[in-house]
């Protein structure tokens, strides 16, 4: 699958917080995480402990939803993404160092590093027109989502 366009990449690199959504037994849950976007692999890295509710729920399915938004009150500058992806643990010291370089406070906390590999991303970009959507990726289960 091709990589997201420069508009997506620029947005991912500018922001730093993603809202991770999981569910178990029809009970939804949301967690806020600092992320590092890796353009070359189109993946998002975030830190969390394995015993957290969101990680336990994500591991039970290996799929998550997440959202990233630019926070503004100016209607024409509203921009954000809603996405679906596969979760996996990362055991790579180089990536761990890259994450702690972006978020130095993480050095002082015990955590595991996690990767989300998106397969569907919907971006809202109001500067292109009110509620203008750009879709990247997709699977059969995601193609009808708007």
PDB file of C-alpha atoms in Angstrom:
ATOM      1  CA  UNK A   1       0.000   0.000   0.000  1.00  0.00           C
ATOM      2  CA  UNK A   2       1.264   3.483  -0.808  1.00  0.00           C
ATOM      3  CA  UNK A   3       2.227   5.923   1.921  1.00  0.00           C
ATOM      4  CA  UNK A   4       0.085   8.891   2.947  1.00  0.00           C
ATOM      5  CA  UNK A   5       0.549  12.168   1.071  1.00  0.00           C
ATOM      6  CA  UNK A   6       2.688  15.061   2.268  1.00  0.00           C
ATOM      7  CA  UNK A   7      -0.401  16.715   3.823  1.00  0.00           C
ATOM      8  CA  UNK A   8      -0.822  13.771   6.178  1.00  0.00           C
ATOM      9  CA  UNK A   9       2.894  13.553   7.008  1.00  0.00           C
ATOM     10  CA  UNK A  10       3.199  17.271   7.730  1.00  0.00           C
ATOM     11  CA  UNK A  11       0.207  17.107  10.069  1.00  0.00           C
ATOM     12  CA  UNK A  12       1.484  13.994  11.883  1.00  0.00           C
ATOM     13  CA  UNK A  13       4.887  15.582  12.461  1.00  0.00           C
ATOM     14  CA  UNK A  14       3.412  18.870  13.704  1.00  0.00           C
ATOM     15  CA  UNK A  15       1.155  17.305  16.351  1.00  0.00           C
ATOM     16  CA  UNK A  16       2.200  15.067  19.256  1.00  0.00           C
ATOM     17  CA  UNK A  17      -0.894  13.720  21.047  1.00  0.00           C
ATOM     18  CA  UNK A  18      -3.142  10.910  19.882  1.00  0.00           C
ATOM     19  CA  UNK A  19      -6.340   9.716  21.475  1.00  0.00           C
ATOM     20  CA  UNK A  20      -6.380   5.930  21.461  1.00  0.00           C
ATOM     21  CA  UNK A  21      -9.749   4.161  21.454  1.00  0.00           C
ATOM     22  CA  UNK A  22     -10.279   0.566  22.500  1.00  0.00           C
ATOM     23  CA  UNK A  23     -13.211  -1.546  23.610  1.00  0.00           C
ATOM     24  CA  UNK A  24     -13.951  -4.770  25.443  1.00  0.00           C
ATOM     25  CA  UNK A  25     -17.310  -6.457  25.971  1.00  0.00           C
ATOM     26  CA  UNK A  26     -19.071  -3.526  24.258  1.00  0.00           C
ATOM     27  CA  UNK A  27     -17.546  -1.062  26.741  1.00  0.00           C
ATOM     28  CA  UNK A  28     -15.506   1.692  25.016  1.00  0.00           C
ATOM     29  CA  UNK A  29     -12.432   3.334  26.487  1.00  0.00           C
ATOM     30  CA  UNK A  30     -10.121   6.167  25.454  1.00  0.00           C
ATOM     31  CA  UNK A  31      -6.540   7.050  26.438  1.00  0.00           C
ATOM     32  CA  UNK A  32      -4.399  10.043  25.526  1.00  0.00           C
ATOM     33  CA  UNK A  33      -0.808   9.308  24.482  1.00  0.00           C
ATOM     34  CA  UNK A  34       2.241  11.221  23.269  1.00  0.00           C
ATOM     35  CA  UNK A  35       3.294   9.809  19.903  1.00  0.00           C
ATOM     36  CA  UNK A  36       6.247   9.845  17.558  1.00  0.00           C
ATOM     37  CA  UNK A  37       5.449   9.464  13.855  1.00  0.00           C
ATOM     38  CA  UNK A  38       7.893   7.505  11.699  1.00  0.00           C
ATOM     39  CA  UNK A  39       7.416   8.606   8.107  1.00  0.00           C
ATOM     40  CA  UNK A  40       9.591   5.908   6.526  1.00  0.00           C
ATOM     41  CA  UNK A  41       7.365   3.116   7.890  1.00  0.00           C
ATOM     42  CA  UNK A  42       4.122   5.097   8.300  1.00  0.00           C
ATOM     43  CA  UNK A  43       3.838   4.080  11.939  1.00  0.00           C
ATOM     44  CA  UNK A  44       3.049   5.794  15.218  1.00  0.00           C
ATOM     45  CA  UNK A  45       5.017   4.992  18.373  1.00  0.00           C
ATOM     46  CA  UNK A  46       3.692   5.613  21.860  1.00  0.00           C
ATOM     47  CA  UNK A  47       4.676   4.591  25.381  1.00  0.00           C
ATOM     48  CA  UNK A  48       2.444   2.809  27.864  1.00  0.00           C
ATOM     49  CA  UNK A  49       2.552   0.104  30.472  1.00  0.00           C
ATOM     50  CA  UNK A  50       1.313  -3.341  29.568  1.00  0.00           C
ATOM     51  CA  UNK A  51      -1.075  -3.484  32.524  1.00  0.00           C
ATOM     52  CA  UNK A  52      -3.136  -0.455  31.455  1.00  0.00           C
ATOM     53  CA  UNK A  53      -6.725  -0.927  30.374  1.00  0.00           C
ATOM     54  CA  UNK A  54      -6.149   0.440  26.862  1.00  0.00           C
ATOM     55  CA  UNK A  55      -3.194  -1.861  26.191  1.00  0.00           C
ATOM     56  CA  UNK A  56      -4.975  -4.927  27.584  1.00  0.00           C
ATOM     57  CA  UNK A  57      -7.999  -4.200  25.396  1.00  0.00           C
ATOM     58  CA  UNK A  58      -5.854  -3.464  22.342  1.00  0.00           C
ATOM     59  CA  UNK A  59      -3.885  -6.693  22.788  1.00  0.00           C
ATOM     60  CA  UNK A  60      -7.081  -8.719  22.888  1.00  0.00           C
ATOM     61  CA  UNK A  61      -7.835  -7.599  19.310  1.00  0.00           C
ATOM     62  CA  UNK A  62      -4.544  -6.128  18.028  1.00  0.00           C
ATOM     63  CA  UNK A  63      -6.618  -3.398  16.399  1.00  0.00           C
ATOM     64  CA  UNK A  64      -7.278   0.121  17.629  1.00  0.00           C
ATOM     65  CA  UNK A  65      -8.843   3.367  16.548  1.00  0.00           C
ATOM     66  CA  UNK A  66      -7.188   6.690  17.179  1.00  0.00           C
ATOM     67  CA  UNK A  67      -7.688  10.389  16.561  1.00  0.00           C
ATOM     68  CA  UNK A  68      -5.287  13.313  16.326  1.00  0.00           C
ATOM     69  CA  UNK A  69      -6.583  16.887  16.266  1.00  0.00           C
ATOM     70  CA  UNK A  70      -5.138  20.343  15.898  1.00  0.00           C
ATOM     71  CA  UNK A  71      -6.603  22.385  18.743  1.00  0.00           C
ATOM     72  CA  UNK A  72      -7.995  25.704  17.550  1.00  0.00           C
ATOM     73  CA  UNK A  73     -11.153  27.787  17.789  1.00  0.00           C
ATOM     74  CA  UNK A  74     -10.656  29.154  14.261  1.00  0.00           C
ATOM     75  CA  UNK A  75     -13.079  27.233  12.060  1.00  0.00           C
ATOM     76  CA  UNK A  76     -10.945  27.464   8.904  1.00  0.00           C
ATOM     77  CA  UNK A  77      -7.934  25.974  10.727  1.00  0.00           C
ATOM     78  CA  UNK A  78      -9.668  22.873  12.084  1.00  0.00           C
ATOM     79  CA  UNK A  79      -7.767  19.776  11.028  1.00  0.00           C
ATOM     80  CA  UNK A  80      -7.618  16.252  12.369  1.00  0.00           C
ATOM     81  CA  UNK A  81      -7.585  12.555  11.626  1.00  0.00           C
ATOM     82  CA  UNK A  82      -9.547   9.520  12.628  1.00  0.00           C
ATOM     83  CA  UNK A  83      -7.757   6.265  11.928  1.00  0.00           C
ATOM     84  CA  UNK A  84      -7.746   2.503  12.308  1.00  0.00           C
ATOM     85  CA  UNK A  85      -4.611   0.442  12.779  1.00  0.00           C
ATOM     86  CA  UNK A  86      -2.891  -2.668  14.066  1.00  0.00           C
ATOM     87  CA  UNK A  87      -1.060  -2.581  17.390  1.00  0.00           C
ATOM     88  CA  UNK A  88       2.199  -4.348  18.216  1.00  0.00           C
ATOM     89  CA  UNK A  89       4.912  -4.092  20.849  1.00  0.00           C
ATOM     90  CA  UNK A  90       8.286  -2.614  19.879  1.00  0.00           C
ATOM     91  CA  UNK A  91      11.536  -4.141  21.126  1.00  0.00           C
ATOM     92  CA  UNK A  92      14.025  -1.817  19.496  1.00  0.00           C
ATOM     93  CA  UNK A  93      16.481   0.285  21.499  1.00  0.00           C
ATOM     94  CA  UNK A  94      17.052   2.752  18.651  1.00  0.00           C
ATOM     95  CA  UNK A  95      13.316   3.492  18.421  1.00  0.00           C
ATOM     96  CA  UNK A  96      13.069   3.728  22.201  1.00  0.00           C
ATOM     97  CA  UNK A  97      15.848   6.344  22.164  1.00  0.00           C
ATOM     98  CA  UNK A  98      14.116   8.257  19.373  1.00  0.00           C
ATOM     99  CA  UNK A  99      10.932   8.323  21.445  1.00  0.00           C
ATOM    100  CA  UNK A 100      12.672   9.519  24.620  1.00  0.00           C
ATOM    101  CA  UNK A 101      14.537  12.160  22.607  1.00  0.00           C
ATOM    102  CA  UNK A 102      11.173  13.616  21.526  1.00  0.00           C
ATOM    103  CA  UNK A 103       9.650  13.167  25.010  1.00  0.00           C
ATOM    104  CA  UNK A 104      12.540  13.372  27.524  1.00  0.00           C
ATOM    105  CA  UNK A 105      10.319  12.869  30.568  1.00  0.00           C
ATOM    106  CA  UNK A 106       9.812   9.262  29.409  1.00  0.00           C
ATOM    107  CA  UNK A 107      13.405   8.481  30.414  1.00  0.00           C
ATOM    108  CA  UNK A 108      12.323   8.546  34.042  1.00  0.00           C
ATOM    109  CA  UNK A 109       9.320   6.251  33.632  1.00  0.00           C
ATOM    110  CA  UNK A 110       9.132   2.513  33.104  1.00  0.00           C
ATOM    111  CA  UNK A 111       7.233   1.796  29.894  1.00  0.00           C
ATOM    112  CA  UNK A 112       6.912  -0.426  26.878  1.00  0.00           C
ATOM    113  CA  UNK A 113       6.970   1.064  23.433  1.00  0.00           C
ATOM    114  CA  UNK A 114       4.031   0.296  21.137  1.00  0.00           C
ATOM    115  CA  UNK A 115       3.528   0.714  17.414  1.00  0.00           C
ATOM    116  CA  UNK A 116       0.348   1.438  15.503  1.00  0.00           C
ATOM    117  CA  UNK A 117       0.488   0.620  11.799  1.00  0.00           C
ATOM    118  CA  UNK A 118      -2.515   2.425  10.288  1.00  0.00           C
ATOM    119  CA  UNK A 119      -4.495   0.892   7.466  1.00  0.00           C
ATOM    120  CA  UNK A 120      -7.209   3.554   7.207  1.00  0.00           C
ATOM    121  CA  UNK A 121      -6.960   7.302   7.842  1.00  0.00           C
ATOM    122  CA  UNK A 122      -9.625   9.942   7.319  1.00  0.00           C
ATOM    123  CA  UNK A 123      -8.390  13.521   7.538  1.00  0.00           C
ATOM    124  CA  UNK A 124     -10.644  16.543   7.905  1.00  0.00           C
ATOM    125  CA  UNK A 125      -9.051  19.692   6.473  1.00  0.00           C
ATOM    126  CA  UNK A 126     -11.232  22.810   6.747  1.00  0.00           C
ATOM    127  CA  UNK A 127      -8.722  25.003   4.873  1.00  0.00           C
ATOM    128  CA  UNK A 128      -9.727  23.038   1.742  1.00  0.00           C
ATOM    129  CA  UNK A 129     -13.422  23.677   2.391  1.00  0.00           C
ATOM    130  CA  UNK A 130     -15.674  23.179   5.379  1.00  0.00           C
ATOM    131  CA  UNK A 131     -15.495  19.554   6.578  1.00  0.00           C
ATOM    132  CA  UNK A 132     -13.432  18.489   3.529  1.00  0.00           C
ATOM    133  CA  UNK A 133     -12.305  14.876   3.965  1.00  0.00           C
ATOM    134  CA  UNK A 134      -9.271  13.107   2.528  1.00  0.00           C
ATOM    135  CA  UNK A 135      -9.175   9.309   2.811  1.00  0.00           C
ATOM    136  CA  UNK A 136      -6.019   7.201   2.790  1.00  0.00           C
ATOM    137  CA  UNK A 137      -5.856   3.408   2.811  1.00  0.00           C
ATOM    138  CA  UNK A 138      -8.771   1.216   3.601  1.00  0.00           C
ATOM    139  CA  UNK A 139      -9.858  -2.350   4.007  1.00  0.00           C
ATOM    140  CA  UNK A 140     -13.197  -3.887   3.244  1.00  0.00           C
ATOM    141  CA  UNK A 141     -14.321  -3.201   6.806  1.00  0.00           C
ATOM    142  CA  UNK A 142     -13.294   0.455   6.646  1.00  0.00           C
ATOM    143  CA  UNK A 143     -14.224   1.600   3.145  1.00  0.00           C
ATOM    144  CA  UNK A 144     -17.768   2.630   4.032  1.00  0.00           C
ATOM    145  CA  UNK A 145     -16.750   4.705   7.037  1.00  0.00           C
ATOM    146  CA  UNK A 146     -17.098   8.447   6.470  1.00  0.00           C
TER     147      UNK A 146
END
